[in-house]
Structures are given as C-alpha cells and as structure tokens.
PDB file of C-alpha atoms in Angstrom:
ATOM      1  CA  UNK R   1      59.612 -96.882  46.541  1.00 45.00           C
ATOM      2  CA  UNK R   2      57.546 -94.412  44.018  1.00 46.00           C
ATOM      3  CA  UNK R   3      58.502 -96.803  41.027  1.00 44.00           C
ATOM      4  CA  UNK R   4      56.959 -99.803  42.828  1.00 48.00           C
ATOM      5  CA  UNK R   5      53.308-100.632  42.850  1.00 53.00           C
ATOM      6  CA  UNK R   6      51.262-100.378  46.099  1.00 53.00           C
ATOM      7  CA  UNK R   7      51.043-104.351  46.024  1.00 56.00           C
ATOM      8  CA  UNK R   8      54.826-104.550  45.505  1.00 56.00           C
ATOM      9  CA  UNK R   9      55.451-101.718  48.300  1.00 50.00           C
ATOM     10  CA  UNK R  10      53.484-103.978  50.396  1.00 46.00           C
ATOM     11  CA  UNK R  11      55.437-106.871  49.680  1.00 50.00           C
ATOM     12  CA  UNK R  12      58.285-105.408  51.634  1.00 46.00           C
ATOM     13  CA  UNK R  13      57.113-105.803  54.745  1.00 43.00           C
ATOM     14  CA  UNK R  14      57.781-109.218  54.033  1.00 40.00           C
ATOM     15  CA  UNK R  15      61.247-109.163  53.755  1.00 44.00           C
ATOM     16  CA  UNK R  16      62.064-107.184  57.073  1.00 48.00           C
ATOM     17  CA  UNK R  17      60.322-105.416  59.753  1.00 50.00           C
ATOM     18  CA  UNK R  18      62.537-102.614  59.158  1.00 49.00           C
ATOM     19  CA  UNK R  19      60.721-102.062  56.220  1.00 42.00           C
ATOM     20  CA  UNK R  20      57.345-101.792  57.542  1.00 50.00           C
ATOM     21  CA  UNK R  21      57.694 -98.250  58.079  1.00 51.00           C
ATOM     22  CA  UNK R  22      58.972 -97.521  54.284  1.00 48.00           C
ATOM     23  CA  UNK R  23      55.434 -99.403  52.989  1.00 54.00           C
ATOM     24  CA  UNK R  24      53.489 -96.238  55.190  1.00 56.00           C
ATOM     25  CA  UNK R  25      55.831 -93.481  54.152  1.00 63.00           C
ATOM     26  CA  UNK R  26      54.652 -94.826  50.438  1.00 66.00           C
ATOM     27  CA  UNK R  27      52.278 -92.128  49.790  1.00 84.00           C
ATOM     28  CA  UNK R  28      50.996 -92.875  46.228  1.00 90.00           C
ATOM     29  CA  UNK R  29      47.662 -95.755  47.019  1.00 93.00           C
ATOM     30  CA  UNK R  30      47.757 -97.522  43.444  1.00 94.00           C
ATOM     31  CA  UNK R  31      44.568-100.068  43.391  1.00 95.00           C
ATOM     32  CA  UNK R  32      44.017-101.798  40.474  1.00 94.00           C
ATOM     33  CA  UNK R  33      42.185-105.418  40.096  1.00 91.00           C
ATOM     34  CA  UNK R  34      43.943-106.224  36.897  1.00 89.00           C
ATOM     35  CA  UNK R  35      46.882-107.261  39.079  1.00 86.00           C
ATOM     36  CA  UNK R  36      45.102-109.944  41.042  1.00 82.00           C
ATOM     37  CA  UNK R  37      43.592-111.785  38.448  1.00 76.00           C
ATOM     38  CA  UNK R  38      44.387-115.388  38.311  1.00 69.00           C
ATOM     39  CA  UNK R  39      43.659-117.420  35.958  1.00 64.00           C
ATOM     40  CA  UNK R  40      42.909-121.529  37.497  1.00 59.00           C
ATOM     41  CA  UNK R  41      41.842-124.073  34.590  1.00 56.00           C
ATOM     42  CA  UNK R  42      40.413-126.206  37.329  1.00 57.00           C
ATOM     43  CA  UNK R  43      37.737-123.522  38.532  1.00 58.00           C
ATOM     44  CA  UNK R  44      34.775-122.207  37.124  1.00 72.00           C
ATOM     45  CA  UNK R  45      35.747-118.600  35.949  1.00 72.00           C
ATOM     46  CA  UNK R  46      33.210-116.638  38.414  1.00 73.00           C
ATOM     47  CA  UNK R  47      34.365-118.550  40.841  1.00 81.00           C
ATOM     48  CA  UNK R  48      37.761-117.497  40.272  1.00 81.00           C
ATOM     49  CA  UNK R  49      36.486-113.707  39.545  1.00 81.00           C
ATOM     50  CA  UNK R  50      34.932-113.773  42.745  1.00 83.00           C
ATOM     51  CA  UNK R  51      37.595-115.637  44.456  1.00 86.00           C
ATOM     52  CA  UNK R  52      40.550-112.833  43.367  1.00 87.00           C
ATOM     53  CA  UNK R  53      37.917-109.818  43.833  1.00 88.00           C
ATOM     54  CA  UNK R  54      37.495-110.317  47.702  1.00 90.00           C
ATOM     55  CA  UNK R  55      40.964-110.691  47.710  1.00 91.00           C
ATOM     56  CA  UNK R  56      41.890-107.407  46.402  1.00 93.00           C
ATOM     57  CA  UNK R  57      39.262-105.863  48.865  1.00 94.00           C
ATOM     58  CA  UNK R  58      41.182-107.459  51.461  1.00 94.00           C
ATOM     59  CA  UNK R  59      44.348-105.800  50.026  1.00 93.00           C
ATOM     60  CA  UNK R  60      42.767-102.310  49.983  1.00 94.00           C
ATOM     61  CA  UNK R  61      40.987-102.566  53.563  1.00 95.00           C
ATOM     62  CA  UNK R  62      44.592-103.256  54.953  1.00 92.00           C
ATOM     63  CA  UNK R  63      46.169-101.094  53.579  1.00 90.00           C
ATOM     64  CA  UNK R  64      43.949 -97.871  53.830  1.00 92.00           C
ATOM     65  CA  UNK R  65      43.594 -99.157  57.737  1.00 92.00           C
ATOM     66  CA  UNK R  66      47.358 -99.003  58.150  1.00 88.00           C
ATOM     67  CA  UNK R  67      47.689 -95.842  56.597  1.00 85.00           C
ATOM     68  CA  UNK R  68      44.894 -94.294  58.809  1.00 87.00           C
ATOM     69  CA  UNK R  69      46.164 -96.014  61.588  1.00 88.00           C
ATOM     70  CA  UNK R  70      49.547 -94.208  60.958  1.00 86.00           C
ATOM     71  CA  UNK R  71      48.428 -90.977  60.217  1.00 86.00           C
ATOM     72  CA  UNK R  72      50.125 -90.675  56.864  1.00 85.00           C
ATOM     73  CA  UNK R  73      48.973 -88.006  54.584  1.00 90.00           C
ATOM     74  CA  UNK R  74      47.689 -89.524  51.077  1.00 93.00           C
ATOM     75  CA  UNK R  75      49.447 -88.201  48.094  1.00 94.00           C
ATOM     76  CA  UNK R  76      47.401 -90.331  45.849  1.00 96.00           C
ATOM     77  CA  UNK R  77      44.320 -92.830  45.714  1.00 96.00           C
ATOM     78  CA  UNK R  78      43.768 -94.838  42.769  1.00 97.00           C
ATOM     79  CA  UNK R  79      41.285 -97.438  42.279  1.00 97.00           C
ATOM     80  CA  UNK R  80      40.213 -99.378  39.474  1.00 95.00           C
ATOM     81  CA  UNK R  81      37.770-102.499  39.528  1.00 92.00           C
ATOM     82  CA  UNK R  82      35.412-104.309  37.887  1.00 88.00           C
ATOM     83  CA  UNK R  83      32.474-105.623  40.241  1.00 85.00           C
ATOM     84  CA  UNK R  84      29.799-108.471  40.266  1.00 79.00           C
ATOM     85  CA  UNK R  85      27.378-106.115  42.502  1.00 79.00           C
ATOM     86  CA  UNK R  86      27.754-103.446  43.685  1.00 79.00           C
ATOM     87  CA  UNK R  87      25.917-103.206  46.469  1.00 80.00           C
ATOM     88  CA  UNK R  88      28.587-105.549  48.140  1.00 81.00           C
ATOM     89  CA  UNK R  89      31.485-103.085  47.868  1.00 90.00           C
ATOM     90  CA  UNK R  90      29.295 -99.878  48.510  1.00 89.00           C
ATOM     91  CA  UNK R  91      29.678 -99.608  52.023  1.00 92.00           C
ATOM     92  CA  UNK R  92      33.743-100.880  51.747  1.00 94.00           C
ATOM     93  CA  UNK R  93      34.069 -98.056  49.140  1.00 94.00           C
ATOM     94  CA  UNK R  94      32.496 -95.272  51.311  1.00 95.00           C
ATOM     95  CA  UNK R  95      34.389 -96.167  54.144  1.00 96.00           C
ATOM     96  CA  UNK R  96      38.021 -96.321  51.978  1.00 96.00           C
ATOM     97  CA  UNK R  97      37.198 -92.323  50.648  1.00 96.00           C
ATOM     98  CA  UNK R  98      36.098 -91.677  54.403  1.00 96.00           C
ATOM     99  CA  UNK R  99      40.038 -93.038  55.346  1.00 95.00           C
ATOM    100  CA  UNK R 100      41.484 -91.352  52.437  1.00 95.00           C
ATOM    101  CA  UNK R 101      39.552 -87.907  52.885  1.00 96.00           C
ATOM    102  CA  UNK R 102      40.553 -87.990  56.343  1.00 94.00           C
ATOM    103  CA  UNK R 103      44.403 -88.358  55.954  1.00 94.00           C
ATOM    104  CA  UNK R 104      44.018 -85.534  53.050  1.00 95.00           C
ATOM    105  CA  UNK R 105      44.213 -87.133  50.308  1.00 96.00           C
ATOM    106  CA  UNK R 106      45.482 -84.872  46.932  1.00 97.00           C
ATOM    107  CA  UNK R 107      44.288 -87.385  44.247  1.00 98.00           C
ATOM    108  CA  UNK R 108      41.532 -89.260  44.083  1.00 98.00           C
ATOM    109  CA  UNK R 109      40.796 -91.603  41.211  1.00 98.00           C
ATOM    110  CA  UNK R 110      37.999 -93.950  41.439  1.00 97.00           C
ATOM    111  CA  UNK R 111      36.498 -96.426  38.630  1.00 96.00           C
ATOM    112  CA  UNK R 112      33.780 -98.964  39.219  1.00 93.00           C
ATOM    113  CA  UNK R 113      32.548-100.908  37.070  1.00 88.00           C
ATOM    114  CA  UNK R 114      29.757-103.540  36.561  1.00 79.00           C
ATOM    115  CA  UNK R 115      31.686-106.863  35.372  1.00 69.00           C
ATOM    116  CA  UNK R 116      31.632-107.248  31.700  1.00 60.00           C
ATOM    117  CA  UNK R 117      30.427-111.467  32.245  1.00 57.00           C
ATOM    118  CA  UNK R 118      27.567-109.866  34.218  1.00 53.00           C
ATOM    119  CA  UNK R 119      26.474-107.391  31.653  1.00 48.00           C
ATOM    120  CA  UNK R 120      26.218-109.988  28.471  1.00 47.00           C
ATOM    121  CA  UNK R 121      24.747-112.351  30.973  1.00 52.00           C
ATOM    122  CA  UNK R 122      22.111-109.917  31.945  1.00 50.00           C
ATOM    123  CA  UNK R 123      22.063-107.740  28.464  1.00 50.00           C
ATOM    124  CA  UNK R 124      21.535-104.993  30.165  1.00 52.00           C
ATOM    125  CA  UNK R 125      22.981-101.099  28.658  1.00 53.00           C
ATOM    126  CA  UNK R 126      24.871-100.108  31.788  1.00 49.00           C
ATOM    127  CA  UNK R 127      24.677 -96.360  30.647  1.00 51.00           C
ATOM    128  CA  UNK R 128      21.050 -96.681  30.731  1.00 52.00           C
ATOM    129  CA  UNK R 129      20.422 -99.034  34.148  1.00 62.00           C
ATOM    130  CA  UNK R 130      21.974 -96.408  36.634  1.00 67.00           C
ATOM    131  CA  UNK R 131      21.085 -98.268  39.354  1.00 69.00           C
ATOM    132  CA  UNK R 132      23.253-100.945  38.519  1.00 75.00           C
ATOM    133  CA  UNK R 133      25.833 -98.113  38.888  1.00 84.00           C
ATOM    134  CA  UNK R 134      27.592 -96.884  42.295  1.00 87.00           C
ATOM    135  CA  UNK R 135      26.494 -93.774  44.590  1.00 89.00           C
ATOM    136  CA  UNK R 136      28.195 -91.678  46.524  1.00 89.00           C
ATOM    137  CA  UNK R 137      27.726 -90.483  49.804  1.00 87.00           C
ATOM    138  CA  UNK R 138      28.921 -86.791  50.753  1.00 89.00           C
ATOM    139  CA  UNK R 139      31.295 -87.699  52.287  1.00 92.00           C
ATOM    140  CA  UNK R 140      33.960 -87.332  49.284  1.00 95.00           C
ATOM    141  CA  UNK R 141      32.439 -84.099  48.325  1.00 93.00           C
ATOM    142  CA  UNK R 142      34.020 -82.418  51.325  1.00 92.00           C
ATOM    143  CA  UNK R 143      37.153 -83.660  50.496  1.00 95.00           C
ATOM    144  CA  UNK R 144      38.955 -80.164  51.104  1.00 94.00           C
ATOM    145  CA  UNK R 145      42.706 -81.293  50.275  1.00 97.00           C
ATOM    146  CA  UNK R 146      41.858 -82.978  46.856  1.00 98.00           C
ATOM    147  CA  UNK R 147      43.666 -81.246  43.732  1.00 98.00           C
ATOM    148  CA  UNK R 148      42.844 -83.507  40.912  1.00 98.00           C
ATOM    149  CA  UNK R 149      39.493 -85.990  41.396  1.00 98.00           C
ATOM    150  CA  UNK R 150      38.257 -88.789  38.901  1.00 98.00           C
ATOM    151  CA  UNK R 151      35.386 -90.769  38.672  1.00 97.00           C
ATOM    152  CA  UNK R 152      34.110 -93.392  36.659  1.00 94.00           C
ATOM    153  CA  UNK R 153      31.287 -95.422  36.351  1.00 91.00           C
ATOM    154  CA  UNK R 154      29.299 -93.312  39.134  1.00 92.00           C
ATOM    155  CA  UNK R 155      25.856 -92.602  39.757  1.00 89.00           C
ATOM    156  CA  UNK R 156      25.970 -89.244  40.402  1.00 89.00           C
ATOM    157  CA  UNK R 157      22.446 -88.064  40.095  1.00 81.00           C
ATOM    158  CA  UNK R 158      21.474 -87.843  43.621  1.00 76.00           C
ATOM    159  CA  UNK R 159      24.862 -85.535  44.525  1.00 79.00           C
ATOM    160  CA  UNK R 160      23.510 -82.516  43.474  1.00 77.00           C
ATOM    161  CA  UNK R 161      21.704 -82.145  47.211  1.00 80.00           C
ATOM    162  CA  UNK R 162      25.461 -82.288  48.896  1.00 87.00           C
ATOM    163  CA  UNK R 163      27.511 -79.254  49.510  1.00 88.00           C
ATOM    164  CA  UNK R 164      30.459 -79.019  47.911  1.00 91.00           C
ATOM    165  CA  UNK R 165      33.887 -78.141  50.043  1.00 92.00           C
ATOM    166  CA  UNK R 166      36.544 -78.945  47.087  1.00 94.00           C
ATOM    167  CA  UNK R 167      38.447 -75.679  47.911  1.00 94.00           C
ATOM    168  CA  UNK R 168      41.754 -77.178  46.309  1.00 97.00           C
ATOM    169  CA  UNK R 169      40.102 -78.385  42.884  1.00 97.00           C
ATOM    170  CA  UNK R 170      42.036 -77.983  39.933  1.00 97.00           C
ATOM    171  CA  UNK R 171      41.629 -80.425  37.527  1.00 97.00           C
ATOM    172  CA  UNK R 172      38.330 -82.385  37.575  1.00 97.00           C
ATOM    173  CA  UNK R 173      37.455 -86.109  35.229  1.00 97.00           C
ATOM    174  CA  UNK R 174      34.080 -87.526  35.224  1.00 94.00           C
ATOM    175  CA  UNK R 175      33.506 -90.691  32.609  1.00 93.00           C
ATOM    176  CA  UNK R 176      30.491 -92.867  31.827  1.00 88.00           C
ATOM    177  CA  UNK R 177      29.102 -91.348  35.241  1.00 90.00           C
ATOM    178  CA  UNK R 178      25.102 -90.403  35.398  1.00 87.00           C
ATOM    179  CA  UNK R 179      24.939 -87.023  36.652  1.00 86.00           C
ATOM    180  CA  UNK R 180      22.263 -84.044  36.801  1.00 82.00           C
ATOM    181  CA  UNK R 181      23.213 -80.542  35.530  1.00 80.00           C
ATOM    182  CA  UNK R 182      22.936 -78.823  38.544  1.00 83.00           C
ATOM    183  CA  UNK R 183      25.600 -80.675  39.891  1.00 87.00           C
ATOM    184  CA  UNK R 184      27.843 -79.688  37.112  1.00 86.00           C
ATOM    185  CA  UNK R 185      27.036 -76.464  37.149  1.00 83.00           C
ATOM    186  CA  UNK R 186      28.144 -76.592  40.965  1.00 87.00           C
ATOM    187  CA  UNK R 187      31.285 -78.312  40.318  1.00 90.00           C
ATOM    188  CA  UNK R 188      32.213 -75.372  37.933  1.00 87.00           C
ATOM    189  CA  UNK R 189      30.300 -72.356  40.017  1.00 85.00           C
ATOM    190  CA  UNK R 190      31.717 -73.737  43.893  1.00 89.00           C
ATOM    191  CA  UNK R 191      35.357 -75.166  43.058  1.00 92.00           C
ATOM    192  CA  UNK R 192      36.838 -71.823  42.598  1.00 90.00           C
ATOM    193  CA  UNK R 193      40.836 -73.037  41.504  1.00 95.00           C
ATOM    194  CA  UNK R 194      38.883 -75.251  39.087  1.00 94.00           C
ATOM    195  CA  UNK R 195      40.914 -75.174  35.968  1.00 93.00           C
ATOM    196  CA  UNK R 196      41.002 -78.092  33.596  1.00 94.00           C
ATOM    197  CA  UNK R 197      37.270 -80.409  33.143  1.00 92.00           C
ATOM    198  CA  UNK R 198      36.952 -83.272  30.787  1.00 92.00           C
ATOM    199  CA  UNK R 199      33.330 -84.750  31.182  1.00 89.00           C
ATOM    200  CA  UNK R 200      33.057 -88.359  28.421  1.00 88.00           C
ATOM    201  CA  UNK R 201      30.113 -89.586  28.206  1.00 80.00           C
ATOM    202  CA  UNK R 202      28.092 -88.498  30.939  1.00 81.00           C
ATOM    203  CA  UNK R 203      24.613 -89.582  30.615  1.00 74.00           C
ATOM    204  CA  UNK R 204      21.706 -87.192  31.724  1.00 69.00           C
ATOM    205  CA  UNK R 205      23.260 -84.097  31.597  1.00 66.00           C
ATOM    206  CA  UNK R 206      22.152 -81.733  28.477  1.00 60.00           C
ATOM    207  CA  UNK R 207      23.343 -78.645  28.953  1.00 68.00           C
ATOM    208  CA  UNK R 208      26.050 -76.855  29.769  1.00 71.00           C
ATOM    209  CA  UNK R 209      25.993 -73.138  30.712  1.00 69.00           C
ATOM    210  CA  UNK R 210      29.265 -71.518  32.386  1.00 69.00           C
ATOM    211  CA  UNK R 211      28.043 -68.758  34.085  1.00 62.00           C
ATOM    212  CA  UNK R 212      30.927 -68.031  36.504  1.00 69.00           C
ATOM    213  CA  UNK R 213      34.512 -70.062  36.103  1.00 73.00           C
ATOM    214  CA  UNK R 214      37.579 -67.539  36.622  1.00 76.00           C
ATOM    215  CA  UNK R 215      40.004 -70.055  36.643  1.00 85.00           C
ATOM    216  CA  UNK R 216      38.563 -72.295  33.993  1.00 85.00           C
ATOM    217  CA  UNK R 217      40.920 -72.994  31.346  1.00 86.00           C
ATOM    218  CA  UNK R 218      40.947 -76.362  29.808  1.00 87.00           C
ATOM    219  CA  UNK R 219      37.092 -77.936  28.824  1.00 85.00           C
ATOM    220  CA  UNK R 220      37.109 -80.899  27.028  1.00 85.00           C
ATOM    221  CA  UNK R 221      33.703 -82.616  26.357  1.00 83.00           C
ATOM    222  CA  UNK R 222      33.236 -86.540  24.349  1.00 82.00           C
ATOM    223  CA  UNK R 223      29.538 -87.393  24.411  1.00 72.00           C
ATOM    224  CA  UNK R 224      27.377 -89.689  22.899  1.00 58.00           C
ATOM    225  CA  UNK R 225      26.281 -87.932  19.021  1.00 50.00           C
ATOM    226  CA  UNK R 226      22.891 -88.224  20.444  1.00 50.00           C
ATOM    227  CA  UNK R 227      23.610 -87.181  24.031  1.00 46.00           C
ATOM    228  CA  UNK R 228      24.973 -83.614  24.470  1.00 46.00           C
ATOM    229  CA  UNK R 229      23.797 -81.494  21.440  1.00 42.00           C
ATOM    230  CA  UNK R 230      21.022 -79.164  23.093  1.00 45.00           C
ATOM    231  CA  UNK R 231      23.826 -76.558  23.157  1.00 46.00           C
ATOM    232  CA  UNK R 232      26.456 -74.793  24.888  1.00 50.00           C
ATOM    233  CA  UNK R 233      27.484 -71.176  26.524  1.00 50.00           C
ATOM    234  CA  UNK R 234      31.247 -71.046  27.321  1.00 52.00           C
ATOM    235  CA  UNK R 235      32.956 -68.212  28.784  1.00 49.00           C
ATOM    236  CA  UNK R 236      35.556 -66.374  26.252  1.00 47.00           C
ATOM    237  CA  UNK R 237      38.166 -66.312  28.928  1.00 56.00           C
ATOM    238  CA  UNK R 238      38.733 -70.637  28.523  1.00 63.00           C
ATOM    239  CA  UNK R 239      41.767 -70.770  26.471  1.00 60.00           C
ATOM    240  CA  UNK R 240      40.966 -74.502  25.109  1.00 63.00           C
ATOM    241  CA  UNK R 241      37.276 -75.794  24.485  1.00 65.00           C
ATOM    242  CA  UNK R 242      37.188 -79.089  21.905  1.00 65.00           C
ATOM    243  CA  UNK R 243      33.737 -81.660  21.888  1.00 64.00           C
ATOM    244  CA  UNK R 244      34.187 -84.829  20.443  1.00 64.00           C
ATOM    245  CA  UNK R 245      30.658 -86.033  19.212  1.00 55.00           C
TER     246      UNK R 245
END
C-alpha cells in the first residue's frame, strides 16, 4: 500500500469491503491536483478547471473524514493545488489541518497556489498581492506531533501573534510565503529540535538574526537579489549555511 497513491489506495475500497480497512491503515495522505486534471475538448477550460478542482476537494474531505472518523494516526499530509480563489477553500483547508493535527500528524506539506489562468488574466505579481495569498489560523501552529512542516504560497504575516507548540520540529520549508521576521525568529528561538531551515523566496522578511538555535544545523536561504541583502548573523555552531541570491 505505501507505493500506491492516496487516490489509488482509495480505489481499493472498490474492489472489496475487505479492503476498506487497508485504505485507513494507509498512513501517508498524498494530495495532489495534478492527478485530477481532465482535459474535455467540448468544455470551456475554467469550466473544466473548476469542474476537476471541487472534485479533488471532495476527494480530500472524504478522506481526512474517514481517517478522523477512524482514529488513525497521520504519518504524512501532502497537499498540492492550484486555486481560482481562495477564499473558497480557506475554511475547507483549516478544517483538513484541524483533522490532521488532531490524529498527530508527523508531516505536513501544504502548497496553495493562485491559478496561473487567473494571474495573466488579472496581471497581478502574486508575491506582491498577499492578499490574494492564503492565511492560516493557529490552529496548525500547535501542531505538537509534526517533525518536518512545509508551506507554500502562504500568507504568513499575521502568524507572528500565535504561540508556537511545534515541540517535535526538525526540519522546517517555507517557499514564496509572506512572512514577518518576528515570526521567523520564533520559528528558530521556540522549536527547540529545530535542525534543518530552507526559507526561498520569502517576501517581507529582511533580516535574519540567530540569536539562540542549539540544534540548528542545516540553513539554506534563495531570495530574490533584491529581497534579502540587509544582512545576516548566524551562529558558528550551524555546520552548513549557503544563500542563493
């Protein structure tokens, strides 16, 4: 079952009941649209977009509701996806990390993103128009269990306020996200197993000043030449530091 994707896990409940409880013992939550896209010559394209997108929330709801209703522990929750608005999926999205935090999830991998036909339609800079961009609630910051988070395409601004409970933090990813230094400087001050953190092209945040990280080992920064250059202070203790302008 952990070579098969989540939709293909799924799938088996369709060949037996007896397999219904294999599809719940499947603890590795693999969401990506990409696999639900379906090309129709006969409809408009964002009708189709729009068509295979609701879909694909379907998929997820179901399947983070059976897994809650089963009380499975989550090794892993991945989820990729290109939106129209995202003010439609917000509240699907907080309640999904709300199931996933709950049955302790270890991974967490999120990535939403503004649709691509929507940007050139609009020509709007994405990484300037954060409010086009997805917030989160606290609700994933006190997601004690979680050894390796991701997030993409986040507005991340308005976090700094939450408290932070990531006491199993190891290995942190934040990409194209908008987020404030103080709330970097609390992901590295208050997630003491912190180890390995790899921020691309986070927009807002200037400096970076690593005051206290004893477990911090791997930093890897790619910014925007324009965007992080206001300078750095790294403890001597991180055994790997590269920037990628």
């Amino acid at each position: 079952m952990s070579y098969l994707s989540t939709q293909e896990a799924t799938r088996t409940c369709i060949l037996s009941k007896r397999w219904n409880h294999l599809q719940t013992s499947f603890p590795i939550l693999d969401f990506d649209l990409i696999y639900f896209e379906e090309k129709d010559s006969t409809t408009r394209r964002k009708e189709r977009k729009i068509y295979n997108i609701n879909k694909f929330l379907h998929f997820v709801d179901a399947s983070l509701l059976r897994f809650s209703e089963a009380k499975v522990s989550i090794q892993k929750f991945r989820l990729s996806m290109e939106v129209f608005d995202v003010e439609g999926v917000a509240s699907l999205l907080e309640k999904w990390i709300e199931l996933a935090v709950t049955n302790e999830v270890k991974e967490l991998d999120l990535n939403v993103q503004i649709s691509n036909d929507r940007i050139k339609r609009l020509g709007l800079n994405v990484q300037k128009n954060k409010d086009m961009m997805c917030s989160l609630s606290g609700t994933i910051f006190s997601a004690k269990f979680v050894t390796t988070l991701k997030l993409g395409g986040f507005n991340l601004e308005q976090s700094s306020a939450y408290t932070i409970r990531f006491h199993s933090l190891k290995k942190l990813a934040l990409e194209g996200v908008h987020i404030d230094e103080q709330l970097v400087q609390k992901f590295i001050s208050e997630c003491p197993l912190l180890e390995d953190l790899f921020l691309s092209l986070c927009m807002h945040c200037i400096r970076i000043c690593i005051a206290h990280a004893p477990r911090l080992r791997i930093l890897k920064i790619v910014s925007f030449p324009s965007n992080f250059c206001d300078g750095y202070k790294f403890l001597s203790d991180v055994e790997s530091i590269e920037i990628v302008a």
